[in-house]
Amino acid sequence: MTDRFVFFISVTLITISILFSYSLSSFTILFYGYGEFHFMMRQIIAGILGVLLMWGISRCNPDRFILPFGFMLFLGGIFIMFIMHFLPESLATSAGGAKRWIRLPFFSLAPVEFFKIGFITFLAWSFSRKFSLVETKTLKEEFITFLPYVGVFLIAVYLIAVLQNDLGQIVLLGTTLAIMMIFAGSSFKLFLYLLSGAFGLFVVVIVTSAHRVARVKTWWAGVQDLVLSFFPASIANSLRVENLPEPYQVEHSLNAIINGGMFGKGLGNGLVKLGFLSEVHTDVILAGITEEVGFLGLIGVCVLFVVLIFKILKIANRCENTMYYLFCSGVAVLLGFSFLINAFGISGIIPIKGIAVPFLSYGGSSLIANSIMIGMVLAISKKSRMI
C-alpha cells in the first residue's frame, strides 16, 4: 500500500512554498515590474504539475518503471547538460557566465535537477550489483570496485562544476555518493580515504576559481571572530585576516532570523525582502520564513522535513529489493543534505552554496524533480514489506 503520509507531507511543503512565493517576492516584483501574482501563479502551476506527477508515478509498477525512467533521466541529463553549453543565449539561460537552464516556451528547465534523480537511480542499480551487505572485501578490492564510479563522478564534476560553474550541486552529489556507498555495504575505511581525496579535489576546484575564493573569504569574514576567540590572543592575531569583504548575505539572513523572534512579524510583514536580500523566495527562503512566522514556524518546517526523511528511510528499511532500498536511502540523503546545506549556509556555518530548499524554494524545475523523486519512493513503498 502506498505511504500516504509521505504524500501529504510533500503536498504540505508545496503549499507552504506557494504561500511564501507570494509573501516574499514583493521587492523582486516591483523591481522588475511583474504582476502582483507573477511568482505565486508560476509556483502554483509547478505545484499542481508536481502533485499530479507524484500521484501518477506512485501508481506505477516500480519493477517496470523505476529503472528505465531513472536511466533515461541519467543519460538524458548528461547529454543535455553537455550540449546546452554550446547552445545560443536564446535557448540556454546563463547565470554568472555559465549556462544552467534550457529555455522552453513558458518556463526554464534546469537539467541538473532531473539528472540528480538519474544519478541516484544509477548508483542504486550499480551498487546493488557490485557491493554486498554480507560479503566482506579487502580495501584493495573495494578500491577496484569503486574506480568506475570515480569516472562517473568526474563526468558530473565537468558537466556541473566546470561547465555550469555550480560547485554546490557537486558537493551534494558527492555526499550522496559517499553515504549511499556506506548503505551498500562498503567499509568505513574506504569512506575515509575517499573523503580525503574528495576534500583535496574540493580545495583544488576552489583555489582555481576567483569567485569561489571570494566566497570563502566572505564566509571567513563572518566567522573568524567566533573561531579565533577559542585561541590565545597571540595565535588569534597571527591567524586573523584583515580587509575581508563584508558577509552581506549572511548578515542580513541572520538579521531576518533574529528580527522574527519566536512568533514572527506576520505574513507579509517581513523587512529582509524589501531589497536587503535579492529574491528571498529562492535560496534564502528559510530566513524569510523565519522573519515572518518566527522561530516556531521554522521549527514546524524542520519537523516536516525530519518526518519526511524518517518516513522515506522507513520505506527503505522495509524494502527486500536492494536496489529499492538504496534508491530510497539516496533520496532521503539528497533531500536531507539539500536542506542542511542551505540552512547552514544562511546561518554562516558554511559558505553559501546556492542549493535550493527542497519543495520550499521558488523554482519549477526543483519542485517538479523533487515531486518525481517522492512519486518514485511512493511507488516503491507498495512493494515494501509491512513491519
Coordinates of C-alpha atoms in Angstrom, one line a residue:
M1 CA 0.0 0.0 0.0
T2 CA 1.3 3.5 -0.9
D3 CA 2.6 5.5 2.0
R4 CA 0.0 8.4 2.0
F5 CA 1.7 10.2 4.9
V6 CA 4.8 10.9 2.7
F7 CA 2.4 12.2 0.0
F8 CA 0.6 14.6 2.4
I9 CA 3.8 16.0 3.9
S10 CA 5.1 16.7 0.4
V11 CA 1.9 18.4 -0.6
T12 CA 2.0 20.5 2.7
L13 CA 5.6 21.7 1.9
I14 CA 4.5 22.6 -1.7
T15 CA 1.6 24.6 -0.2
I16 CA 3.9 26.5 2.1
S17 CA 6.2 27.2 -0.9
I18 CA 3.3 28.7 -2.9
L19 CA 2.3 30.9 0.1
F20 CA 5.8 32.3 0.6
S21 CA 6.5 32.7 -3.1
Y22 CA 3.8 35.4 -2.9
S23 CA 4.7 36.8 0.5
L24 CA 8.5 37.1 0.0
S25 CA 8.7 38.2 -3.7
S26 CA 7.3 41.8 -3.3
F27 CA 10.6 43.7 -4.0
T28 CA 11.5 41.5 -6.9
I29 CA 8.0 42.1 -8.4
L30 CA 8.4 45.8 -8.0
F31 CA 12.0 45.9 -9.3
Y32 CA 11.2 44.0 -12.5
G33 CA 7.7 45.4 -13.0
Y34 CA 6.0 42.0 -12.8
G35 CA 2.3 41.5 -11.9
E36 CA 1.5 41.0 -8.2
F37 CA 0.9 37.3 -8.5
H38 CA 3.7 36.6 -11.0
F39 CA 5.8 34.2 -8.9
M40 CA 2.8 32.8 -7.0
M41 CA 1.0 31.7 -10.2
R42 CA 4.1 30.1 -11.6
Q43 CA 4.7 28.2 -8.4
I44 CA 1.0 27.1 -8.3
I45 CA 1.3 25.7 -11.8
A46 CA 4.6 23.9 -10.9
G47 CA 3.0 22.7 -7.7
I48 CA -0.1 21.3 -9.4
L49 CA 2.1 19.6 -12.0
G50 CA 4.3 18.2 -9.3
V51 CA 1.5 16.8 -7.2
L52 CA -0.1 15.2 -10.3
L53 CA 3.3 13.7 -11.3
M54 CA 3.8 12.5 -7.7
W55 CA 0.4 10.8 -7.7
G56 CA 0.7 9.4 -11.2
I57 CA 4.1 7.9 -10.6
S58 CA 3.1 6.4 -7.3
R59 CA 0.5 4.3 -9.1
C60 CA 3.2 2.8 -11.5
N61 CA 4.6 -0.7 -11.1
P62 CA 8.2 0.1 -9.8
D63 CA 9.6 -3.1 -11.3
R64 CA 8.8 -1.8 -14.8
F65 CA 9.1 1.9 -14.2
I66 CA 11.9 2.9 -11.8
L67 CA 15.0 1.6 -13.7
P68 CA 14.1 2.6 -17.3
F69 CA 12.8 6.0 -16.2
G70 CA 15.8 6.7 -13.9
F71 CA 18.3 5.7 -16.6
M72 CA 16.5 8.0 -19.1
L73 CA 17.0 10.9 -16.7
F74 CA 20.6 9.9 -16.0
L75 CA 21.7 9.6 -19.7
G76 CA 19.4 12.3 -20.9
G77 CA 20.7 14.7 -18.2
I78 CA 24.4 14.0 -19.2
F79 CA 23.5 14.7 -22.9
I80 CA 21.5 17.9 -22.3
M81 CA 24.0 19.4 -19.8
F82 CA 26.8 18.8 -22.3
I83 CA 25.1 20.2 -25.4
M84 CA 23.5 23.2 -23.7
H85 CA 27.0 24.7 -23.2
F86 CA 27.1 25.1 -27.0
L87 CA 23.5 26.5 -27.4
P88 CA 22.9 30.2 -28.1
E89 CA 21.6 32.5 -25.4
S90 CA 18.1 32.4 -26.9
L91 CA 17.9 28.7 -26.0
A92 CA 20.1 28.5 -22.8
T93 CA 19.9 31.0 -20.0
S94 CA 23.2 32.0 -18.3
A95 CA 24.0 32.7 -14.6
G96 CA 27.4 34.1 -13.8
G97 CA 28.6 33.3 -17.3
A98 CA 27.5 29.6 -17.1
K99 CA 24.5 28.1 -18.9
R100 CA 22.3 26.3 -16.4
W101 CA 18.8 26.5 -17.8
I102 CA 17.1 25.4 -21.1
R103 CA 14.6 28.0 -22.3
L104 CA 11.2 26.5 -23.1
P105 CA 8.1 28.3 -24.3
F106 CA 6.6 29.0 -20.8
F107 CA 9.4 28.2 -18.4
S108 CA 13.1 27.5 -18.0
L109 CA 14.3 23.9 -17.3
A110 CA 17.3 23.1 -15.1
P111 CA 18.6 19.7 -16.3
V112 CA 20.8 19.2 -13.2
E113 CA 17.7 18.8 -11.0
F114 CA 16.5 15.8 -13.1
F115 CA 20.0 14.4 -13.5
K116 CA 20.2 14.0 -9.7
I117 CA 17.2 11.6 -9.9
G118 CA 19.0 9.6 -12.6
F119 CA 22.3 9.7 -10.6
I120 CA 20.6 8.1 -7.6
T121 CA 19.0 5.5 -9.8
F122 CA 22.3 4.6 -11.4
L123 CA 24.1 4.3 -8.1
A124 CA 21.2 2.3 -6.5
W125 CA 21.2 -0.1 -9.5
S126 CA 25.0 -0.4 -9.7
F127 CA 25.8 -0.6 -6.0
S128 CA 23.2 -3.3 -5.6
R129 CA 25.2 -5.4 -8.1
K130 CA 28.8 -4.5 -7.0
F131 CA 28.6 -4.3 -3.2
S132 CA 27.1 -6.6 -0.7
L133 CA 25.9 -6.1 2.8
V134 CA 27.0 -9.7 3.7
E135 CA 30.2 -10.3 1.7
T136 CA 33.5 -8.8 3.1
K137 CA 36.1 -7.4 0.7
T138 CA 39.6 -6.2 1.3
L139 CA 40.3 -2.5 1.0
K140 CA 42.1 -3.1 -2.3
E141 CA 39.2 -5.0 -3.7
E142 CA 36.8 -2.2 -2.6
F143 CA 39.0 0.4 -4.3
I144 CA 39.0 -1.6 -7.6
T145 CA 35.2 -1.9 -7.3
F146 CA 34.8 1.8 -6.7
L147 CA 37.1 3.1 -9.5
P148 CA 34.4 3.2 -12.3
Y149 CA 32.3 5.4 -10.0
V150 CA 35.2 7.9 -9.8
G151 CA 35.0 8.2 -13.6
V152 CA 31.2 8.8 -13.5
F153 CA 31.6 11.4 -10.7
L154 CA 34.3 13.2 -12.6
I155 CA 32.0 13.4 -15.6
A156 CA 29.4 15.1 -13.3
V157 CA 32.2 17.4 -12.0
Y158 CA 33.0 18.5 -15.5
L159 CA 29.4 19.0 -16.6
I160 CA 28.2 20.8 -13.4
A161 CA 31.2 22.3 -11.6
V162 CA 33.1 23.3 -14.7
L163 CA 30.6 23.9 -17.5
Q164 CA 27.8 25.2 -15.2
N165 CA 30.1 26.7 -12.5
D166 CA 28.0 25.1 -9.8
L167 CA 30.1 23.6 -7.1
G168 CA 27.2 23.3 -4.6
Q169 CA 25.5 20.6 -6.6
I170 CA 28.7 18.6 -6.9
V171 CA 29.2 18.8 -3.1
L172 CA 25.6 17.5 -2.7
L173 CA 26.1 14.7 -5.3
G174 CA 29.4 13.7 -3.8
T175 CA 27.9 13.5 -0.3
T176 CA 25.1 11.3 -1.7
L177 CA 27.5 9.0 -3.5
A178 CA 29.6 8.5 -0.3
I179 CA 26.7 7.8 2.0
M180 CA 24.9 5.5 -0.5
M181 CA 28.2 3.6 -0.8
I182 CA 28.1 3.0 3.0
F183 CA 24.5 1.9 2.8
A184 CA 25.5 -0.5 0.1
G185 CA 28.0 -2.3 2.4
S186 CA 31.4 -0.7 1.8
S187 CA 33.8 -0.2 4.7
F188 CA 34.2 3.0 6.7
K189 CA 37.9 2.9 6.0
L190 CA 37.2 3.3 2.2
F191 CA 34.8 6.1 3.0
L192 CA 37.6 8.0 4.9
Y193 CA 40.1 7.5 2.1
L194 CA 37.6 8.8 -0.5
L195 CA 36.6 11.7 1.8
S196 CA 40.3 12.7 1.9
G197 CA 40.5 12.6 -1.9
A198 CA 37.3 14.5 -2.3
F199 CA 38.5 17.2 0.1
G200 CA 41.7 17.6 -2.0
L201 CA 39.7 17.9 -5.2
F202 CA 37.3 20.3 -3.5
V203 CA 40.3 22.6 -2.4
V204 CA 41.7 22.5 -6.0
V205 CA 38.4 23.5 -7.5
I206 CA 38.1 26.4 -5.1
V207 CA 41.6 27.8 -5.3
T208 CA 41.4 27.8 -9.1
S209 CA 38.3 29.9 -9.2
A210 CA 38.4 33.6 -8.2
H211 CA 34.7 33.9 -7.3
R212 CA 34.9 30.8 -5.1
V213 CA 37.9 32.2 -3.3
A214 CA 36.0 35.4 -2.7
R215 CA 33.0 33.4 -1.4
V216 CA 35.2 31.6 1.1
K217 CA 36.8 34.9 2.2
T218 CA 33.3 36.4 2.7
W219 CA 32.3 33.4 4.8
W220 CA 35.5 33.7 6.9
A221 CA 34.9 37.4 7.5
G222 CA 31.7 36.4 9.3
V223 CA 33.0 33.6 11.4
Q224 CA 36.6 34.4 12.1
D225 CA 35.9 36.4 15.3
L226 CA 34.0 33.5 16.8
V227 CA 36.5 30.9 15.7
L228 CA 39.6 32.9 16.8
S229 CA 38.0 33.6 20.2
F230 CA 38.9 30.0 21.2
F231 CA 42.6 30.6 20.6
P232 CA 45.1 32.5 22.7
A233 CA 45.4 36.2 21.7
S234 CA 48.9 35.7 20.2
I235 CA 47.8 32.9 18.0
A236 CA 44.5 34.5 17.1
N237 CA 46.2 37.7 16.0
S238 CA 48.6 35.8 13.7
L239 CA 45.7 34.0 12.1
R240 CA 43.4 37.0 11.7
V241 CA 42.8 38.1 8.1
E242 CA 42.2 41.9 7.6
N243 CA 40.3 43.7 4.8
L244 CA 37.9 40.9 4.1
P245 CA 34.7 41.6 2.2
E246 CA 31.5 42.1 4.2
P247 CA 29.4 38.9 4.7
Y248 CA 26.4 40.7 3.2
Q249 CA 24.1 37.8 2.6
V250 CA 24.8 36.0 5.9
E251 CA 24.4 39.2 7.9
H252 CA 21.0 40.1 6.5
S253 CA 19.9 36.4 6.7
L254 CA 20.8 36.4 10.4
N255 CA 19.2 39.8 11.0
A256 CA 16.0 38.4 9.4
I257 CA 16.1 35.3 11.7
I258 CA 16.7 37.5 14.8
N259 CA 14.0 40.0 13.8
G260 CA 11.4 37.2 13.5
G261 CA 11.8 36.3 17.1
M262 CA 9.7 33.5 18.5
F263 CA 6.4 34.2 16.7
G264 CA 7.4 36.3 13.7
K265 CA 6.3 39.6 12.3
G266 CA 3.4 38.1 10.5
L267 CA 2.8 37.1 6.9
G268 CA 3.8 39.9 4.5
N269 CA 5.4 42.0 7.3
G270 CA 9.0 40.9 6.9
L271 CA 11.7 43.5 6.1
V272 CA 14.5 41.5 4.6
K273 CA 12.6 41.0 1.4
L274 CA 12.5 44.8 0.9
G275 CA 15.8 45.0 -1.1
F276 CA 18.1 43.8 1.7
L277 CA 18.5 40.4 0.1
S278 CA 17.7 39.7 -3.6
E279 CA 15.0 37.1 -4.3
V280 CA 14.4 36.0 -0.8
H281 CA 11.8 33.5 -2.1
T282 CA 14.6 31.4 -3.7
D283 CA 17.8 30.3 -1.9
V284 CA 17.3 32.2 1.3
I285 CA 13.7 31.4 1.8
L286 CA 14.3 29.9 5.3
A287 CA 15.4 33.3 6.5
G288 CA 12.3 35.0 5.1
I289 CA 10.1 32.3 6.6
T290 CA 11.6 32.7 10.0
E291 CA 11.2 36.5 9.9
E292 CA 7.5 36.3 9.1
V293 CA 6.4 33.3 11.1
G294 CA 9.1 33.2 13.7
F295 CA 11.3 30.5 15.2
L296 CA 8.3 28.4 16.0
G297 CA 7.3 28.5 12.3
L298 CA 10.9 27.4 11.3
I299 CA 10.7 24.6 13.8
G300 CA 7.4 23.5 12.2
V301 CA 9.1 23.4 8.8
C302 CA 12.1 21.5 10.2
V303 CA 9.7 18.9 11.8
L304 CA 8.0 18.3 8.5
F305 CA 11.4 17.7 6.8
V306 CA 12.6 15.4 9.6
V307 CA 9.4 13.3 9.5
L308 CA 9.6 13.2 5.7
I309 CA 13.2 11.9 5.8
F310 CA 12.3 9.4 8.6
K311 CA 9.4 8.0 6.6
I312 CA 11.4 7.6 3.4
L313 CA 14.2 5.8 5.4
K314 CA 11.5 3.6 7.0
I315 CA 10.3 2.7 3.5
A316 CA 13.9 1.9 2.6
N317 CA 14.3 -0.3 5.6
R318 CA 11.2 -2.3 4.6
C319 CA 12.4 -3.0 1.1
E320 CA 13.6 -6.5 0.3
N321 CA 14.9 -5.4 -3.1
T322 CA 18.4 -4.0 -2.5
M323 CA 18.1 -1.5 -5.4
Y324 CA 14.9 -0.1 -4.0
Y325 CA 16.5 0.1 -0.5
L326 CA 19.4 2.1 -1.9
F327 CA 17.3 4.3 -4.1
C328 CA 15.0 5.4 -1.2
S329 CA 18.1 5.9 1.0
G330 CA 19.6 8.0 -1.7
V331 CA 16.5 10.2 -2.0
A332 CA 16.5 10.7 1.8
V333 CA 20.2 11.7 1.8
L334 CA 19.7 14.1 -1.2
L335 CA 16.7 15.8 0.4
G336 CA 18.2 15.9 3.9
F337 CA 21.5 17.3 2.9
S338 CA 20.0 19.8 0.5
F339 CA 18.1 21.2 3.5
L340 CA 21.1 21.2 5.8
I341 CA 23.5 22.8 3.2
N342 CA 21.0 25.6 2.7
A343 CA 20.3 26.1 6.4
F344 CA 24.0 26.0 7.4
G345 CA 24.8 28.5 4.6
I346 CA 22.3 31.2 5.6
S347 CA 23.3 30.8 9.2
G348 CA 27.0 31.3 8.4
I349 CA 28.2 27.8 9.5
I350 CA 29.4 27.1 5.9
P351 CA 29.8 29.2 2.8
I352 CA 26.5 29.8 1.0
K353 CA 26.3 27.2 -1.8
G354 CA 23.1 28.3 -3.7
I355 CA 21.3 25.0 -3.0
A356 CA 17.6 25.3 -3.1
V357 CA 15.5 24.1 -0.1
P358 CA 13.6 21.0 -1.4
F359 CA 9.9 21.9 -2.1
L360 CA 10.1 25.3 -0.5
S361 CA 12.4 27.4 -2.7
Y362 CA 10.8 29.0 -5.7
G363 CA 11.6 27.2 -8.9
G364 CA 9.6 24.9 -11.1
S365 CA 12.5 22.5 -12.0
S366 CA 13.5 21.8 -8.4
L367 CA 9.9 21.4 -7.2
I368 CA 8.9 19.1 -10.1
A369 CA 12.1 17.0 -9.8
N370 CA 11.5 16.6 -6.0
S371 CA 7.9 15.6 -6.6
I372 CA 9.1 12.9 -9.2
M373 CA 11.5 11.5 -6.6
I374 CA 8.8 11.3 -4.0
G375 CA 6.5 9.7 -6.5
M376 CA 9.1 7.0 -7.2
V377 CA 9.6 6.4 -3.5
L378 CA 5.8 6.0 -3.1
A379 CA 5.7 3.5 -6.0
I380 CA 8.4 1.5 -4.2
S381 CA 6.5 1.7 -0.9
K382 CA 3.8 -0.6 -2.5
K383 CA 6.5 -3.3 -2.8
S384 CA 7.9 -2.9 0.7
R385 CA 7.0 -5.4 3.4
M386 CA 4.9 -4.4 6.4
I387 CA 6.7 -4.3 9.8

